[in-house]
mmCIF file of C-alpha atoms and ligand atoms in Angstrom:
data_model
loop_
_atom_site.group_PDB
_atom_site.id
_atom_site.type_symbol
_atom_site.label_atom_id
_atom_site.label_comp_id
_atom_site.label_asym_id
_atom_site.label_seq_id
_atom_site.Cartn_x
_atom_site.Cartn_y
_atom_site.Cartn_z
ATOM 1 C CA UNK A 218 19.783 -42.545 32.215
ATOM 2 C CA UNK A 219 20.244 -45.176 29.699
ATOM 3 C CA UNK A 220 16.594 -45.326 27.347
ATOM 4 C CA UNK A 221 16.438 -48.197 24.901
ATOM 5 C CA UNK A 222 13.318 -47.850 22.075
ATOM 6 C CA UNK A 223 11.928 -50.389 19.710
ATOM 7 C CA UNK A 224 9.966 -49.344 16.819
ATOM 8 C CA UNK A 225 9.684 -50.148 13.001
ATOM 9 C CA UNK A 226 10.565 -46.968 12.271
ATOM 10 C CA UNK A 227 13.729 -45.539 14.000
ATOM 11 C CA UNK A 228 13.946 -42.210 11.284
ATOM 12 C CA UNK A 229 10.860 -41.060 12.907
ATOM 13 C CA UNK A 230 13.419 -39.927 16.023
ATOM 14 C CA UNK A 231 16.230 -38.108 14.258
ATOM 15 C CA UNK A 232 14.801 -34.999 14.394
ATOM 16 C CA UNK A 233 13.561 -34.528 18.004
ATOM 17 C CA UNK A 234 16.412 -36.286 19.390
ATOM 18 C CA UNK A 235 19.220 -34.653 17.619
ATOM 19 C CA UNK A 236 18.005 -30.815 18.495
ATOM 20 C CA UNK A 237 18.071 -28.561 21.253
ATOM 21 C CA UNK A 238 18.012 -29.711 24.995
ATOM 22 C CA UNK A 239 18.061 -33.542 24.186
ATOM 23 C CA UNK A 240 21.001 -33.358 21.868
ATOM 24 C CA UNK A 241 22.616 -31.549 24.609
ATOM 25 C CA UNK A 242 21.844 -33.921 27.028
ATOM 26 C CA UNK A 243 22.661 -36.477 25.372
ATOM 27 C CA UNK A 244 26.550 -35.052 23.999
ATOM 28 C CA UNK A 245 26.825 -34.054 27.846
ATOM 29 C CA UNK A 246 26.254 -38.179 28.848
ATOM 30 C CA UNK A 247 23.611 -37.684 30.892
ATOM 31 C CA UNK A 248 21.174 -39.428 28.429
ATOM 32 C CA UNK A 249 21.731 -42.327 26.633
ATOM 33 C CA UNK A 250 19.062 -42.859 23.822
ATOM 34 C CA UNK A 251 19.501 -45.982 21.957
ATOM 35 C CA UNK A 252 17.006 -47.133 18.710
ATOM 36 C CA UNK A 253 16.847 -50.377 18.043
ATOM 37 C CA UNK A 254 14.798 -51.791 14.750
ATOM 38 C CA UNK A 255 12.558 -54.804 15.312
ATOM 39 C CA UNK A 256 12.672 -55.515 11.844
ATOM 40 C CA UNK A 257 16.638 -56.530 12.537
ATOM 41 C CA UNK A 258 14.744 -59.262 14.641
ATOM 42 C CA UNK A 259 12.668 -61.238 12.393
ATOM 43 C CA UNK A 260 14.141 -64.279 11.373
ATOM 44 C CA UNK A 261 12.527 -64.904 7.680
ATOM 45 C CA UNK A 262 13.400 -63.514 4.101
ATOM 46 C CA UNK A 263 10.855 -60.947 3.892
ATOM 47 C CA UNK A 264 11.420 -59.080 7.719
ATOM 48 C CA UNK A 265 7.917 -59.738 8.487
ATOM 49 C CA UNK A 266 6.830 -57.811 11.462
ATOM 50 C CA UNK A 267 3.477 -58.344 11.205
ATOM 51 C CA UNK A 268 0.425 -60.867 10.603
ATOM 52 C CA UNK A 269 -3.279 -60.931 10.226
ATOM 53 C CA UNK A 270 -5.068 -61.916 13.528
ATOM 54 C CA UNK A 271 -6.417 -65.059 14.557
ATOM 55 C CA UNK A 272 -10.583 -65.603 14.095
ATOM 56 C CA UNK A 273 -10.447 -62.600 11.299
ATOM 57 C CA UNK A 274 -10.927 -59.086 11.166
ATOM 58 C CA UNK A 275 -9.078 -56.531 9.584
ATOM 59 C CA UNK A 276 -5.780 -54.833 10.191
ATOM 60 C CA UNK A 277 -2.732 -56.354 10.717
ATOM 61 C CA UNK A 278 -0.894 -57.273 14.416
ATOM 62 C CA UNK A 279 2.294 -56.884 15.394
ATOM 63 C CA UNK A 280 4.087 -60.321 15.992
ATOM 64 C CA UNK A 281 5.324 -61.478 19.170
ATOM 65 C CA UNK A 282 8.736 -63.600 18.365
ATOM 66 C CA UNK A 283 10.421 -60.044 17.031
ATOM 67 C CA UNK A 284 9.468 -58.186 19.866
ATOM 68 C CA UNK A 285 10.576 -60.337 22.696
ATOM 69 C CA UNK A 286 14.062 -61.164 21.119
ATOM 70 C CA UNK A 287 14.448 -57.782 20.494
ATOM 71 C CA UNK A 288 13.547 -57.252 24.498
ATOM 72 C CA UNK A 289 15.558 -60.108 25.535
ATOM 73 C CA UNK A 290 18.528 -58.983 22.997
ATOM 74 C CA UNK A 291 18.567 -55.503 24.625
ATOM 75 C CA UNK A 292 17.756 -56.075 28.355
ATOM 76 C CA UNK A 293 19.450 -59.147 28.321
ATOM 77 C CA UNK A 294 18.657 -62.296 31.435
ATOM 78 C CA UNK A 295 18.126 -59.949 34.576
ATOM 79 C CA UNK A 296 15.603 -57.523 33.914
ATOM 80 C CA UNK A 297 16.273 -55.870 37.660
ATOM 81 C CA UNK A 298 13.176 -54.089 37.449
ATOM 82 C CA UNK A 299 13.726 -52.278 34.503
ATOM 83 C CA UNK A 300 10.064 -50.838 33.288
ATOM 84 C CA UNK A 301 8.984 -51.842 29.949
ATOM 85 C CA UNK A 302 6.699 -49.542 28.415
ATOM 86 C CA UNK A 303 4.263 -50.308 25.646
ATOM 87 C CA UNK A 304 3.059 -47.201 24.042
ATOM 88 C CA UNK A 305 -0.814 -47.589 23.607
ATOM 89 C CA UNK A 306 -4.219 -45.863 23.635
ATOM 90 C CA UNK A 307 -5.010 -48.550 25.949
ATOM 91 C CA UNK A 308 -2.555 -47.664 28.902
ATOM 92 C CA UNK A 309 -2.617 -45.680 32.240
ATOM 93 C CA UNK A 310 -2.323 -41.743 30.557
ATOM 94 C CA UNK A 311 1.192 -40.437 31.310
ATOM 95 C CA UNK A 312 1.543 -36.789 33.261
ATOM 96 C CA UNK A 313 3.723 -34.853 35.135
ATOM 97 C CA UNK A 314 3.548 -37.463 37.995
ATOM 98 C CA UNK A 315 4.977 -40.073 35.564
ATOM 99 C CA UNK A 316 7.667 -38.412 34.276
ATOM 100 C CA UNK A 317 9.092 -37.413 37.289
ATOM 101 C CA UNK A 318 8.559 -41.182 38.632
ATOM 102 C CA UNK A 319 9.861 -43.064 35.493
ATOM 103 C CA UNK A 320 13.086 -40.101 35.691
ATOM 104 C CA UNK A 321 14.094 -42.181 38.658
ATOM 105 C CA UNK A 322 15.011 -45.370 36.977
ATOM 106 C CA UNK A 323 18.385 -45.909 35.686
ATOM 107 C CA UNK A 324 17.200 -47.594 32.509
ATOM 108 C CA UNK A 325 13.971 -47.368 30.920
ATOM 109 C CA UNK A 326 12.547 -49.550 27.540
ATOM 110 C CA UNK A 327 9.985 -47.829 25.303
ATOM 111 C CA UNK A 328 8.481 -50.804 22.829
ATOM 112 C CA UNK A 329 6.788 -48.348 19.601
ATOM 113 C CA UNK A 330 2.815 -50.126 19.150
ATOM 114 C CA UNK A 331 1.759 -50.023 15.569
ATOM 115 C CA UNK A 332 -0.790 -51.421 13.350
ATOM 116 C CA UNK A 333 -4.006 -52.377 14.562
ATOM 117 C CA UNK A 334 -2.091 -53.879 17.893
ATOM 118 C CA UNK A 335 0.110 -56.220 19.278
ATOM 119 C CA UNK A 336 0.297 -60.140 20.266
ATOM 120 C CA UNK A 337 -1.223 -60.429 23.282
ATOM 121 C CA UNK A 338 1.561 -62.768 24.405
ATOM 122 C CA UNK A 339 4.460 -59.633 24.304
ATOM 123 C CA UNK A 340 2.083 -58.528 27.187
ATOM 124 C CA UNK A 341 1.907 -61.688 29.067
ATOM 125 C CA UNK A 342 5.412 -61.989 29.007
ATOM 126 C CA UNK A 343 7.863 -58.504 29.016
ATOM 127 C CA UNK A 344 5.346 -55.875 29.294
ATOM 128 C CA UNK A 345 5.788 -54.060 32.804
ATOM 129 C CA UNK A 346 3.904 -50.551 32.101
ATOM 130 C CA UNK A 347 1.110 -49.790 29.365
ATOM 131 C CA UNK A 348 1.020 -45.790 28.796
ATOM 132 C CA UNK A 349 -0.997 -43.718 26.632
ATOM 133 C CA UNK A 350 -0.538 -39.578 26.405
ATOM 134 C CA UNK A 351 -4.258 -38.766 25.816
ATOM 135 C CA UNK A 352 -7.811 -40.149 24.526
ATOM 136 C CA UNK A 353 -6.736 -40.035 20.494
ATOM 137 C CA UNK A 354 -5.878 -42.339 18.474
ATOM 138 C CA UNK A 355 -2.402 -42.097 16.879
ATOM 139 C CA UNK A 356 -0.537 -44.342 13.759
ATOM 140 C CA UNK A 357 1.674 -45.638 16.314
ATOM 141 C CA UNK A 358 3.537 -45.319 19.376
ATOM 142 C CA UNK A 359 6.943 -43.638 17.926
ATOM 143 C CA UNK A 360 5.489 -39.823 18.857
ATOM 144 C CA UNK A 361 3.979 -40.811 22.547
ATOM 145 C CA UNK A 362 7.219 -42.319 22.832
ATOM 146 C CA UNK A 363 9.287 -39.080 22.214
ATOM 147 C CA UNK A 364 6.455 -37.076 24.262
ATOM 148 C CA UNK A 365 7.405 -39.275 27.115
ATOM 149 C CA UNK A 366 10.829 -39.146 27.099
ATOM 150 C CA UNK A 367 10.784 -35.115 26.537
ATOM 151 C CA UNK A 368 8.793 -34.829 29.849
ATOM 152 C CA UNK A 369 11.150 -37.317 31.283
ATOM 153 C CA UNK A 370 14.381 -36.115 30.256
ATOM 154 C CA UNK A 371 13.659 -32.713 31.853
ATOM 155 C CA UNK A 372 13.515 -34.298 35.419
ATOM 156 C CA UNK A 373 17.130 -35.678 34.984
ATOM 157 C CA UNK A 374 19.317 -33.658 37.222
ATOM 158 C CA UNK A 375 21.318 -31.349 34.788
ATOM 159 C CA UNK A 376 19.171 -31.391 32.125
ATOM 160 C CA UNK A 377 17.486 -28.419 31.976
ATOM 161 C CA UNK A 378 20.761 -26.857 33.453
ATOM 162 C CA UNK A 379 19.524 -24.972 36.303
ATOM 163 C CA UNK A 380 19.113 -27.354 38.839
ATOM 164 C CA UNK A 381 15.232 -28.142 39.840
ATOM 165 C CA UNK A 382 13.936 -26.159 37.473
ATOM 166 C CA UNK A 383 11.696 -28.956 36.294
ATOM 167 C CA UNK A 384 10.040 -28.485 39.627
ATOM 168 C CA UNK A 385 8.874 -25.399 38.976
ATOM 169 C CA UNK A 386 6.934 -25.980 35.703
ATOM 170 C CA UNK A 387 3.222 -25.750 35.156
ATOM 171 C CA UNK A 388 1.683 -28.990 36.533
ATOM 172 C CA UNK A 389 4.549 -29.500 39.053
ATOM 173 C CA UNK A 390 3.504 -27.288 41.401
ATOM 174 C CA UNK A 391 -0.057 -27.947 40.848
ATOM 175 C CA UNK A 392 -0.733 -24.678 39.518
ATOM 176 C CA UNK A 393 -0.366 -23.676 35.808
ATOM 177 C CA UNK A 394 2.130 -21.216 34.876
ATOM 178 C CA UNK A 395 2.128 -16.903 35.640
ATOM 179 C CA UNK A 396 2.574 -14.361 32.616
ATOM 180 C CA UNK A 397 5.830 -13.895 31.646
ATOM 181 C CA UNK A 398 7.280 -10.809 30.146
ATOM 182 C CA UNK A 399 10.701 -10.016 28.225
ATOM 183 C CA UNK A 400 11.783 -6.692 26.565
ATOM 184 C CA UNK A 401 10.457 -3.964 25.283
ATOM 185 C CA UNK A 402 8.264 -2.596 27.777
ATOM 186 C CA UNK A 403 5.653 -1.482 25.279
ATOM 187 C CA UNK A 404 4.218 -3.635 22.580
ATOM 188 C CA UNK A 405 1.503 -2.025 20.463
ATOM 189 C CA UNK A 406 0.119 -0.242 23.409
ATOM 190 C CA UNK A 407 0.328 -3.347 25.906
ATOM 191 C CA UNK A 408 2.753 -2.877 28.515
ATOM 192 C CA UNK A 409 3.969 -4.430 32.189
ATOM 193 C CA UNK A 410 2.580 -5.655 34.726
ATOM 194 C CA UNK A 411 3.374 -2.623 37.264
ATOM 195 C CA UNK A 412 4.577 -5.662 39.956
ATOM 196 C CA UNK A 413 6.939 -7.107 37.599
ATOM 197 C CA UNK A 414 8.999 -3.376 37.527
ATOM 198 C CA UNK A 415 9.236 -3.258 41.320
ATOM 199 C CA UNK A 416 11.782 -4.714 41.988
ATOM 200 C CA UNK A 417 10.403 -5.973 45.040
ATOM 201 C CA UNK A 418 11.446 -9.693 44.554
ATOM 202 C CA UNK A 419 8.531 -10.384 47.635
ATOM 203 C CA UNK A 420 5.791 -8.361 45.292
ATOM 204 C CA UNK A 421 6.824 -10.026 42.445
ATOM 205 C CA UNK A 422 6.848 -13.766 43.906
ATOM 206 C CA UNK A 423 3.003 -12.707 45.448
ATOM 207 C CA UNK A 424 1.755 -11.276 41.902
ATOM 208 C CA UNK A 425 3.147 -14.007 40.375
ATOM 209 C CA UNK A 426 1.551 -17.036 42.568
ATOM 210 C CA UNK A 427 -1.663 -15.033 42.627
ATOM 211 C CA UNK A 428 -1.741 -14.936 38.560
ATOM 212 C CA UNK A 429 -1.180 -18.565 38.508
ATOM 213 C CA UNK A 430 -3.853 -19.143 40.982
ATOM 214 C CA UNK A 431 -6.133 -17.173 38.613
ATOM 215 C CA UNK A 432 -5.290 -18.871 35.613
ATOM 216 C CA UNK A 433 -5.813 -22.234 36.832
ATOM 217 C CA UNK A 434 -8.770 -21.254 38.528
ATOM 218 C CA UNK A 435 -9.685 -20.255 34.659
ATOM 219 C CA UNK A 436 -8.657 -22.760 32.583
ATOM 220 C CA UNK A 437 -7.823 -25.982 34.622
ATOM 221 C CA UNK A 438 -10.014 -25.901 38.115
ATOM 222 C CA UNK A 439 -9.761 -29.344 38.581
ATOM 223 C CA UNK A 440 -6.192 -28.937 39.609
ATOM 224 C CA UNK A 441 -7.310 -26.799 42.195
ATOM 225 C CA UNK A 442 -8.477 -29.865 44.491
ATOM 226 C CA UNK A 443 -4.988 -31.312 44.769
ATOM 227 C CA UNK A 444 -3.088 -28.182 44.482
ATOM 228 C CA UNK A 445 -1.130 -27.119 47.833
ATOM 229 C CA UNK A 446 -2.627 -23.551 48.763
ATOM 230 C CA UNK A 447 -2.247 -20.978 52.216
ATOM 231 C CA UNK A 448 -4.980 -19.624 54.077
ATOM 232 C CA UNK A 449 -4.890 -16.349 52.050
ATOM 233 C CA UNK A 450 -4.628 -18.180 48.542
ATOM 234 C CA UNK A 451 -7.650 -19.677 49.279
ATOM 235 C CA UNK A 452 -9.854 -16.433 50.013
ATOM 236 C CA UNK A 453 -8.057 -15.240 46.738
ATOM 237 C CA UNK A 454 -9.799 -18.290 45.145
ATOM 238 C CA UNK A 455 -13.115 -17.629 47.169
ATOM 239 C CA UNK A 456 -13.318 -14.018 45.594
ATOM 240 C CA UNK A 457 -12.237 -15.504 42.061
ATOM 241 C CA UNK A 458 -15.220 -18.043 42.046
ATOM 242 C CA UNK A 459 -17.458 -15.455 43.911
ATOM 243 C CA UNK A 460 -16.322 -12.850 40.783
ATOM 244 C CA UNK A 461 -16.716 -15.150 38.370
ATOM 245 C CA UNK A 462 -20.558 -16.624 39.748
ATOM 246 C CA UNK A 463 -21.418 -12.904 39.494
ATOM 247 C CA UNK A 464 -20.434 -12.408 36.078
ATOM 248 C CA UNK A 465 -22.521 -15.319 35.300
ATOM 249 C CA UNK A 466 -26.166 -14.021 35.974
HETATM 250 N N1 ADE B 786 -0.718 -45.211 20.043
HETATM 251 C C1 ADE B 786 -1.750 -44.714 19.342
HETATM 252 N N2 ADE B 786 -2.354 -43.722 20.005
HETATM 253 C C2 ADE B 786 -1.686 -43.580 21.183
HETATM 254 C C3 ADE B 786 -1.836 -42.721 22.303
HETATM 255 N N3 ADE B 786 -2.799 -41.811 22.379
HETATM 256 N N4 ADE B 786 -0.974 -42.866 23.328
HETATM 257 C C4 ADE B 786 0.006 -43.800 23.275
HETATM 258 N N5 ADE B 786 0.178 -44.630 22.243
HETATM 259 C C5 ADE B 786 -0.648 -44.536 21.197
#
């Protein structure tokens, strides 16, 4: 996947893109991040970026001409569907769904927001997606963009190295996340889950979905309305609610 990103300030990206499982993805060809400076697109002395908006206020806007040459310079004339994502605290808010669904496209443009906002016009015109990655305000769009394309990356066949293992992550399977456990068996007095020592890869697999059943039920029920349960997983969740309206009174 090729991912081109505009932004006043490509050094914010060194760091998280030269590290660990995106440097590795990226050495192994399988992502191909490219930073492009919108500064290198304004055309007068001073490589304004910005202006003060029209009927007043404060804060300054990002200008439109840099922007869309910088778009047009890097997509080039046939877009062929390629999304164009503004970050923003405006836009839809990006999850696990998006990730996966952006991870299908063969090329994907992240365009950094900054300032106070953006010419409405660079909307209008190139904008195809408007994403935000939760109700806070940020100083620009350079860390939802790197947010994004984490969670994105890690749907890219190969990525993550075993295959699909993106699929099993809290979130994609609806549920959050079981306990996990690595050596030694005893830490300050706390040891393992009895299951987990079986052996019995069917115990295991049962303990496991029933601790992640628990857990969400705990700290994220909502998810529990879309999540895909059996029969039996949801009398486990009966009993869990019926435990927990009990401890209540
Ligand atoms: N820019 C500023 N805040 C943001 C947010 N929460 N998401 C995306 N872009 C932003």
């Amino acid at each position: 996947m090729r991912i081109d990103i505009l932004t006043l300030f490509p050094q914010m990206f060194s760091g998280p893109l030269t590290e660990s499982i995106l440097k590795r993805a990226q050495t192994n060809g399988l992502l191909d991040i490219r930073l492009h400076d919108i500064r290198d697109y304004t055309t007068d002395r001073h490589h304004t970026a910005d202006d003060s908006p029209y009927g007043g206020g404060g804060g300054m806007i990002m200008k439109a001409e840099p922007i869309l040459a910088a778009v047009e310079d890097v997509l080039g004339a046939v877009r062929d569907g390629i999304p164009v994502i503004l970050t923003t605290p405006q836009g839809a808010v990006f999850n696990q769904r998006w990730a996966k669904e952006l991870s299908r496209h063969e090329r994907l443009l992240f365009l950094c927001g900054r300032y106070e906002g953006i010419d409405e016009r660079v909307r209008d015109l190139v904008v195809t997606h408007e994403m935000s990655i939760g109700d806070y305000v940020l100083t620009g769009g350079e860390l939802p963009t790197l947010v994004m394309v984490d969670a994105i990356a890690r749907h890219i066949p190969g990525v993550l190295g075993e295959e699909g293992a993106a699929d099993k992550d809290s979130h994609a399977t609806g549920l959050l996340e079981y306990p996990q456990y690595t050596r030694p068996p005893t830490i300050r007095g706390l040891s393992i889950p009895a299951a987990l020592l079986s052996g019995n890869h069917k115990e295991i697999e049962r303990w496991r979905r029933a601790e992640s059943i628990k857990r969400t039920w705990l700290r994220r029920p909502d998810l529990l309305l879309t999540a895909d349960l059996s029969e039996k997983e949801k009398w486990l969740l009966a009993t869990l609610a019926l435990e927990w309206l009990n401890a209540r009174q």
